[in-house]
Coordinates of C-alpha atoms and ligand atoms in Angstrom, one line a residue:
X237 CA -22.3 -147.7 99.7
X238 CA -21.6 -150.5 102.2
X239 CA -19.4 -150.7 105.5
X240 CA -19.0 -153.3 107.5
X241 CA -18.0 -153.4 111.4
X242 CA -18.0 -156.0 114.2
X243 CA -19.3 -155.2 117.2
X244 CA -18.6 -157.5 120.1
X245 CA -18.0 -160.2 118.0
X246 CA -21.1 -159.5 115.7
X247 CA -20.7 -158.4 112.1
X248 CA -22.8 -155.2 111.4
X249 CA -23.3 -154.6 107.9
X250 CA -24.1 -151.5 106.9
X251 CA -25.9 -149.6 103.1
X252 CA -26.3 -146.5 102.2
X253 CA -28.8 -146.3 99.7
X254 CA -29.8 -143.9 97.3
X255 CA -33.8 -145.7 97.7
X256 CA -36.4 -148.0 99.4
X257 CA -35.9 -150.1 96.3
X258 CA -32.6 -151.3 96.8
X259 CA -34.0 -152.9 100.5
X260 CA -35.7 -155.8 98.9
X261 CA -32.9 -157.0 97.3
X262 CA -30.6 -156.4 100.2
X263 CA -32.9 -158.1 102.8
X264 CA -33.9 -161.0 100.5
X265 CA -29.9 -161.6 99.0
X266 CA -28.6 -162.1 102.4
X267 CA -27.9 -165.8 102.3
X268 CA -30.8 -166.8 103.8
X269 CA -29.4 -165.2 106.8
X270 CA -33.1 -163.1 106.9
X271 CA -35.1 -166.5 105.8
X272 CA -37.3 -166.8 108.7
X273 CA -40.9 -165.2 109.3
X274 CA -40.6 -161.2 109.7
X275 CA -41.9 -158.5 111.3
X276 CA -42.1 -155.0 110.3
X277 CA -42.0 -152.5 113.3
X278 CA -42.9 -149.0 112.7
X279 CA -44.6 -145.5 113.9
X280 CA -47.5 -143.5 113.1
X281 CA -44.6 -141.6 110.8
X282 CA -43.2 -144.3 109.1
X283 CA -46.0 -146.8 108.1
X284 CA -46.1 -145.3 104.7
X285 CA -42.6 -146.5 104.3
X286 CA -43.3 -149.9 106.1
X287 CA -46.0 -150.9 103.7
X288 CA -43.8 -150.0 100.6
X289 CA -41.4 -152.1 101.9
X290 CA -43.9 -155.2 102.9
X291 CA -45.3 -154.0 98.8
X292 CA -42.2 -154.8 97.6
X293 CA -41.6 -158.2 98.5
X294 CA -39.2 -157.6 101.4
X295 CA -41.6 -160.2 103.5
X296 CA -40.4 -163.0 100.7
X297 CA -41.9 -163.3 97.6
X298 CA -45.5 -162.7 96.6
X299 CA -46.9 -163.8 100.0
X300 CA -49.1 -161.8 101.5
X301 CA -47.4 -160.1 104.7
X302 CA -50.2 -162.0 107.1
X303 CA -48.8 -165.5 106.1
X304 CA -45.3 -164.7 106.2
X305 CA -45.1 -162.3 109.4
X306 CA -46.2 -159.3 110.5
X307 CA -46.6 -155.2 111.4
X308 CA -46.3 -153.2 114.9
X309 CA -47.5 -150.0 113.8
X310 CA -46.9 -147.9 117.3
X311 CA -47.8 -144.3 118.4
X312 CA -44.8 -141.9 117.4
X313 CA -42.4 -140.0 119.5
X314 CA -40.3 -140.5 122.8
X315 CA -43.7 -141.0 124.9
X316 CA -44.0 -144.2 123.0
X317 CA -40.8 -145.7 124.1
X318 CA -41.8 -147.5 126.6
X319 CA -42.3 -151.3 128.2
X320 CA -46.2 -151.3 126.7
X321 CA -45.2 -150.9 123.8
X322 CA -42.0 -153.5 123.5
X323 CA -44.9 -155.9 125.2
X324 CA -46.6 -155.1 121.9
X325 CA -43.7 -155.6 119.3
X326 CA -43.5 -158.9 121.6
X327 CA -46.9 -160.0 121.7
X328 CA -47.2 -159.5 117.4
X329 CA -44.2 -161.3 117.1
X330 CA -45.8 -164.0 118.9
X331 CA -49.4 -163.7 116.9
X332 CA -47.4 -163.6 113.5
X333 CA -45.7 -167.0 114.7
X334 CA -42.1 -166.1 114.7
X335 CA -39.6 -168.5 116.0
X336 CA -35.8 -168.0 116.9
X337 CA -35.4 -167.2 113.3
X338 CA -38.1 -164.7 113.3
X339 CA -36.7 -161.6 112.1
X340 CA -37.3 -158.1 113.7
X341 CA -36.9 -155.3 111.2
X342 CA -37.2 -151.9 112.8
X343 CA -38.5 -148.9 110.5
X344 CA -38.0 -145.3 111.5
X345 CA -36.2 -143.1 113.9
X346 CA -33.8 -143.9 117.6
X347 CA -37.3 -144.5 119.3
X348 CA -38.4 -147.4 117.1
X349 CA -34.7 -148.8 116.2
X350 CA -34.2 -148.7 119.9
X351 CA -37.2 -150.8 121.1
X352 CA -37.4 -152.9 118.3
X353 CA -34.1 -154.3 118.7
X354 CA -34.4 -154.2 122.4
X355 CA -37.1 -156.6 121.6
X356 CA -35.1 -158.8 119.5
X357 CA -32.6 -158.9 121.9
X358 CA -35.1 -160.6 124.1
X359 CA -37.2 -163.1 122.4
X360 CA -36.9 -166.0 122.5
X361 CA -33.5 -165.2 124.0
X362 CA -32.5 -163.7 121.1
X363 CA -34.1 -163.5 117.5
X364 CA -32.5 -161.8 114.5
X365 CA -32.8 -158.4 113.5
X366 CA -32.2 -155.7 111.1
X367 CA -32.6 -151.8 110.9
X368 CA -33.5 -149.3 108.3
X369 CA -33.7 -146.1 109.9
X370 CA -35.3 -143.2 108.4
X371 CA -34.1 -140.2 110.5
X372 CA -30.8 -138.6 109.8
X373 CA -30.4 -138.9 113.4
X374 CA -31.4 -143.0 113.5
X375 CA -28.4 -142.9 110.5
X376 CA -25.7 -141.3 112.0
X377 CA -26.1 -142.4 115.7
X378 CA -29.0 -144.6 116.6
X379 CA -28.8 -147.6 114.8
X380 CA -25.3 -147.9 114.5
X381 CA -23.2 -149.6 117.0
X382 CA -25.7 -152.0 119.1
X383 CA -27.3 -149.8 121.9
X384 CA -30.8 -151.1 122.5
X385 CA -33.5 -149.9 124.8
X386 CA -36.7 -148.0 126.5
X387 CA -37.5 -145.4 129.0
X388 CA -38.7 -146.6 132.0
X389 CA -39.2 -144.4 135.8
X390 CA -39.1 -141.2 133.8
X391 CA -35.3 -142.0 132.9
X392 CA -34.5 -142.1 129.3
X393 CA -33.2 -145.7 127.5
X394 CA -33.0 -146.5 131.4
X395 CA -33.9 -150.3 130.5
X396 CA -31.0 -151.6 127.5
X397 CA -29.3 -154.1 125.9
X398 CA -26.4 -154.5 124.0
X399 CA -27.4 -156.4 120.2
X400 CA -25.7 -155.0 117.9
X401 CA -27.7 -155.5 113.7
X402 CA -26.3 -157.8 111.5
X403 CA -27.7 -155.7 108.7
X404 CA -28.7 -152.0 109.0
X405 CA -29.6 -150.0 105.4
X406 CA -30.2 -146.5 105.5
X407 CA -32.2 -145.2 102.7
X408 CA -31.5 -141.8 102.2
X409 CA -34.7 -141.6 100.0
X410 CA -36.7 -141.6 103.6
X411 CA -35.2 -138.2 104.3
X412 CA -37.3 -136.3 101.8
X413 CA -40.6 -136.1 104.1
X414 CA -38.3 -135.7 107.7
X415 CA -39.5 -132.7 109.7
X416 CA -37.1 -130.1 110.1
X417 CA -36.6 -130.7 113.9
X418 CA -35.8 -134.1 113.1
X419 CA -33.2 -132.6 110.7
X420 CA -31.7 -130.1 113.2
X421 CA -31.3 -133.3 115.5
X422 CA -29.4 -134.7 113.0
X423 CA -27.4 -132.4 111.8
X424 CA -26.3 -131.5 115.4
X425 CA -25.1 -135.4 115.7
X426 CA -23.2 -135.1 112.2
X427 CA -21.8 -132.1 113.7
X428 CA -20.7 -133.8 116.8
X429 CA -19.1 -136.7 115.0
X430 CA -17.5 -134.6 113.0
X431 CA -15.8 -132.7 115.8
X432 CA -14.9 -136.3 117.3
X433 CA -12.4 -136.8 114.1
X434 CA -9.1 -136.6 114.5
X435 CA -8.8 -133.9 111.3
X436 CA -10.6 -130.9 110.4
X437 CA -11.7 -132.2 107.5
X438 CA -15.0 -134.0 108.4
X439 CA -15.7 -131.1 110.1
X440 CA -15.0 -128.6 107.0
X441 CA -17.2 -131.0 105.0
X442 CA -20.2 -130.9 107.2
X443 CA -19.5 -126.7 107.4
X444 CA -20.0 -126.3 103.2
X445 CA -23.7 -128.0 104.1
X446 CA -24.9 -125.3 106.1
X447 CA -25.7 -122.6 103.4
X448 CA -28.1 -124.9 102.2
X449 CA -29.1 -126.1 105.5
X450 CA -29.8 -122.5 106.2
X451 CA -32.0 -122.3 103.0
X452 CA -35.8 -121.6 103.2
X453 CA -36.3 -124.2 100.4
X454 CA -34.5 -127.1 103.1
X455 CA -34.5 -129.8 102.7
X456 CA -34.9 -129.5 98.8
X457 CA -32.3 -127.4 98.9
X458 CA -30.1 -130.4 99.5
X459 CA -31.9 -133.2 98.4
X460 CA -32.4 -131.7 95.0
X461 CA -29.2 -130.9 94.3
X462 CA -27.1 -133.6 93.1
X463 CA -23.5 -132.4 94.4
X464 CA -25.4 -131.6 97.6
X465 CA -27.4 -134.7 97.9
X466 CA -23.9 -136.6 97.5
X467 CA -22.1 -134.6 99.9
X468 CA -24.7 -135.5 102.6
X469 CA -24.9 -138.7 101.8
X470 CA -20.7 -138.9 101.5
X471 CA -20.9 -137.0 105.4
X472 CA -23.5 -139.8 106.7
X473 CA -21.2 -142.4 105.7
X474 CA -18.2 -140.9 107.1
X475 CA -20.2 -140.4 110.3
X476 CA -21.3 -144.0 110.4
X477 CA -17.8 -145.1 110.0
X478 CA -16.0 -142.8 112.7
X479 CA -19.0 -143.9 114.9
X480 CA -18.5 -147.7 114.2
X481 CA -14.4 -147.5 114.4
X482 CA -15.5 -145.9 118.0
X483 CA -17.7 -148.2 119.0
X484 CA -16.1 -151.5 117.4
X485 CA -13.1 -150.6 120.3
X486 CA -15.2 -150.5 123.2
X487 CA -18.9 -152.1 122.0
X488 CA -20.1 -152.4 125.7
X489 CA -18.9 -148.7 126.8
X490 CA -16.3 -150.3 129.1
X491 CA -13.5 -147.8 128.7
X492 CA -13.7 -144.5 127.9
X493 CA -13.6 -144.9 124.0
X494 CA -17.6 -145.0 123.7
X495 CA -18.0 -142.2 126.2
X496 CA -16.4 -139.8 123.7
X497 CA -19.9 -140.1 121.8
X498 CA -21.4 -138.1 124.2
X499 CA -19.7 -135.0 123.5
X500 CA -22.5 -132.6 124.4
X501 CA -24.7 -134.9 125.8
X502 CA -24.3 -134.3 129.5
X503 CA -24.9 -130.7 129.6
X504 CA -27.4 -131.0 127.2
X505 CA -29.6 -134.0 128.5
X506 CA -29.4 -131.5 131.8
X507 CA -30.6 -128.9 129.4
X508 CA -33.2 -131.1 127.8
X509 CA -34.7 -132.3 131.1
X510 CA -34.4 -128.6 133.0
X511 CA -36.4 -126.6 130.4
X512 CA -39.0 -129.8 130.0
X513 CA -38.5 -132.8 127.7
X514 CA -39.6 -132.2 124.2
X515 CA -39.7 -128.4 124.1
X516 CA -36.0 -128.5 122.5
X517 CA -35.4 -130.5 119.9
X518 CA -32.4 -133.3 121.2
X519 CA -30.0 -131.8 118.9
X520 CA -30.5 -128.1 119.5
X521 CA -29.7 -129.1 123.2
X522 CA -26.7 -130.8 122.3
X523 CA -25.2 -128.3 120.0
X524 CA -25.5 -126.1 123.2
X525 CA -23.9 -128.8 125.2
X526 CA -21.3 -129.0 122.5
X527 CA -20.6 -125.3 123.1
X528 CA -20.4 -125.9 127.1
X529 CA -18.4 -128.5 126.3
X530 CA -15.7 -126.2 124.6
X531 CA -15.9 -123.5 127.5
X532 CA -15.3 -126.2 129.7
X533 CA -12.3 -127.4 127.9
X534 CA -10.9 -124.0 127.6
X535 CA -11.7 -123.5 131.7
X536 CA -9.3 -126.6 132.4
X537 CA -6.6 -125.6 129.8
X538 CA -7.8 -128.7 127.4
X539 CA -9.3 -126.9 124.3
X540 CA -7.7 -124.0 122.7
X541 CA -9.3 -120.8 121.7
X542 CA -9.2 -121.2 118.2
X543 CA -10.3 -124.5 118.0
X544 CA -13.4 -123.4 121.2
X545 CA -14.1 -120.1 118.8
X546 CA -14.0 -122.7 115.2
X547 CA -16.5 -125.6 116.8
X548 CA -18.8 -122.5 118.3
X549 CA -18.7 -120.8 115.2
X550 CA -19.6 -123.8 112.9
X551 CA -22.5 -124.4 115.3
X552 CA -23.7 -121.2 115.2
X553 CA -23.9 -120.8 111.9
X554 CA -26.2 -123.5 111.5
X555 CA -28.6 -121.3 113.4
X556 CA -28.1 -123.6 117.0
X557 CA -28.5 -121.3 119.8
X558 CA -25.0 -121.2 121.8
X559 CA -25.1 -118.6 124.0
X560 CA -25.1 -119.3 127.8
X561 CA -27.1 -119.1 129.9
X562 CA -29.5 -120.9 127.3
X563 CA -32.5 -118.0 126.8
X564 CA -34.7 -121.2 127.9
X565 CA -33.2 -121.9 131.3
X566 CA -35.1 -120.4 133.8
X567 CA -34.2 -122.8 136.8
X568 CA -30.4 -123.4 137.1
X569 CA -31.2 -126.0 140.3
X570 CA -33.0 -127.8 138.0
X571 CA -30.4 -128.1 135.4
X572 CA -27.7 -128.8 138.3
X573 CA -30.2 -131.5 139.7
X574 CA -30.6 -133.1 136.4
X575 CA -26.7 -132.7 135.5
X576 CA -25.6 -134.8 138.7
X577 CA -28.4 -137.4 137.9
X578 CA -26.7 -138.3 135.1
X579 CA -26.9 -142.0 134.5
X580 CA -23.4 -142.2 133.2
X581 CA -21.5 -141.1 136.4
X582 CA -18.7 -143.6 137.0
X583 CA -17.9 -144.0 141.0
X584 CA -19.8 -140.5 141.6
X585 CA -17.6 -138.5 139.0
X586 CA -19.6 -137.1 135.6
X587 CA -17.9 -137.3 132.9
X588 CA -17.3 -134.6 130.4
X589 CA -15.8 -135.1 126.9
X590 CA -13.9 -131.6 125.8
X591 CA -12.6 -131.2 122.4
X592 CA -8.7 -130.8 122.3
X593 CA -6.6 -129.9 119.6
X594 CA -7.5 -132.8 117.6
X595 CA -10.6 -134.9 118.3
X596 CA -12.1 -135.0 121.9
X597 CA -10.7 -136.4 125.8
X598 CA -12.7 -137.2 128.5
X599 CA -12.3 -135.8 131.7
X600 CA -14.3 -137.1 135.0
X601 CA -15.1 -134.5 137.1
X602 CA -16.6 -134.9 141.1
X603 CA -19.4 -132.2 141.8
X604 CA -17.1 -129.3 141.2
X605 CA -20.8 -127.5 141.2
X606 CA -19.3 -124.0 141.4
X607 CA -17.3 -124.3 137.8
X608 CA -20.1 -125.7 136.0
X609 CA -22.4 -122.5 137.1
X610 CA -20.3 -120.6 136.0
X611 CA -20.2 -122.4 132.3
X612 CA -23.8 -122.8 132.0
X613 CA -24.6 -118.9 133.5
X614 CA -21.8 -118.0 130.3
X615 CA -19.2 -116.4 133.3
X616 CA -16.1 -118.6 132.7
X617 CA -15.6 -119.0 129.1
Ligands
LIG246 N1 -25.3 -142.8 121.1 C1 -24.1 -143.0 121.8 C2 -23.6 -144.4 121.6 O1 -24.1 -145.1 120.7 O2 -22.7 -144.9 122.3

């Protein structure tokens, strides 16, 4: 399945593939677009899938990967998203004598899409890149739609670009091996997308997955099914196109079209930071955002009970924990303290996206500190 976008004026053109197979050809048909000397940047994780992809001639040919280019393999997880290691992606770009036409080709999850094309972005003023990410969640949100960066002064993606991929391929075949906390991260971003469209029916899609979401076979219990398998892979793309629609309207986040991709993201960063960074999965604490988010809409008169009670429900029944206060919050100054830090405050106001009857608004609130106690200690829904 292809779509195609443009994002600021670049073309972003994006497959949905079945296997790692297809990425040769795809990479190597380009019209010499991806001609120059590449380099392959993985983690720890995604190696495996790095050297099948070098294996099968993605590098050009039957050269051997050293002559042609060359691989970043880096330490896995957010820890790793840091300026050492774009030095490094930097520095073996240099070794593996890429040029201007060099070509970056990050493989794996948001941490290694991020940084690799952060790194394009900045080489050399600007080398070419491509993305194949392997995490539902690098699918559906990460690699789409240009955002580049690392975290730097404790502050997550704090350093960033805007370079939007030319070419992005998602092999759905990469899914098989993911973690299930990679997969609840995911899902919780399909989830949010879905609740971004202006119909239900995204929405009611996504909902049929979650019996087998909730099976104890997971992710086989998708993944081996063929209806299933095509549902999810039907829901990714519908994802990645309501994401890109957003984005290709306001590619540098200069209105307030891109902010509706946060939808759950500001109470549940807070969350995320509060309880400590990395003991909830980013997707568990932004399904519980989501569900802030709706009490929050239905405090200011902006989402109606029903639809508060069907996004809640939907969430729930994917086993994400909704209830507030969050059983993990133990420190609500904390949470406040890293709610008002927010990176995303525009001229001191936060901004909240609440769903409304159909798809989402975004409301900027000042430090209205009283109402948001309330929501996050579960007294004002
Ligand atoms: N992940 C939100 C965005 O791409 O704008």
């Amino acid at each position: 399945m292809n779509l195609a976008f443009t994002f600021g004026g670049v073309s972003s053109e994006i497959y949905i593939e079945e296997s790692l197979h297809d990425i040769r050809a795809i990479i190597n048909a380009d019209g010499g677009a991806f001609g120059g000397a590449r380099l392959l940047v993985c983690d720890e994780n995604t190696a495996g899938i790095a050297n099948r992809i070098a294996a099968s001639g993605a590098f050009g040919g039957d050269q051997a990967m050293s002559q042609t280019g060359g691989l970043c393999v880096l330490p896995a997880g957010e820890s790793a998203k840091n300026w050492t290691n774009v030095e490094k992606i930097l520095k073996t770009a240099r070794d593996a004598g890429l040029g201007r036409d060099g070509v970056f080709i990050g493989v794996g999850g948001g941490v290694i899409t991020d940084m690799t094309a952060f790194a394009a972005s900045v080489y050399m003023r600007g080398a070419k890149l491509a993305l194949i990410p392997t995490t539902l969640l690098g699918m559906v949100d990460a690699a789409v739609g240009g955002k580049t960066g690392f975290d730097l002064f404790g502050i997550k993606n704090f350093i960033g670009t805007f370079y939007p991929s030319p070419l992005i391929i998602m092999p759905l075949e990469s899914l098989s091996t993911l973690p299930i906390r990679e997969w609840r991260s995911g899902f919780a971003e399909l989830l949010k997308t879905a609740v971004l469209d202006d119909s239900d029916d995204f929405l009611d899609r996504v909902g049929r997955l979650k019996d087998a979401f909730s099976s104890p076979d997971f992710p086989a219990s998708m993944l081996q099914d063929s209806v299933l398998r095509k549902e999810l892979l039907a829901c990714i793309a519908r994802s990645v196109e309501i994401k890109g629609r957003i984005v290709e309207e306001d590619p540098g986040e200069m209105g307030t079209r891109r902010r509706l991709l946060n939808l759950g993201h500001t109470f549940g960063h807070a969350l995320e930071s509060s309880v400590g960074l990395g003991i909830l999965a980013h997707g568990e604490a932004v399904a519980w955002g989501i569900a802030r988010a709706c009490d929050l809409g239905r405090a200011l008169g902006a989402t109606g009970r029903d639809r508060a009670e069907k996004i809640t429900g939907l969430l729930d029944s994917f086993g994400y924990e909704t209830r507030a206060p969050h059983p993990r919050l133990k420190e609500t100054g904390r949470f406040m303290d890293a709610l008002f830090n927010d990176k995303k405050k525009k001229a001191g106001k936060l901004a909240f996206i609440v769903p409304e009857q159909r798809g989402c608004g975004v409301i900027f609130i000042e430090k209205t500190i009283e109402r948001i106690l309330h929501i996050i200690n579960g007294e004002d829904a």
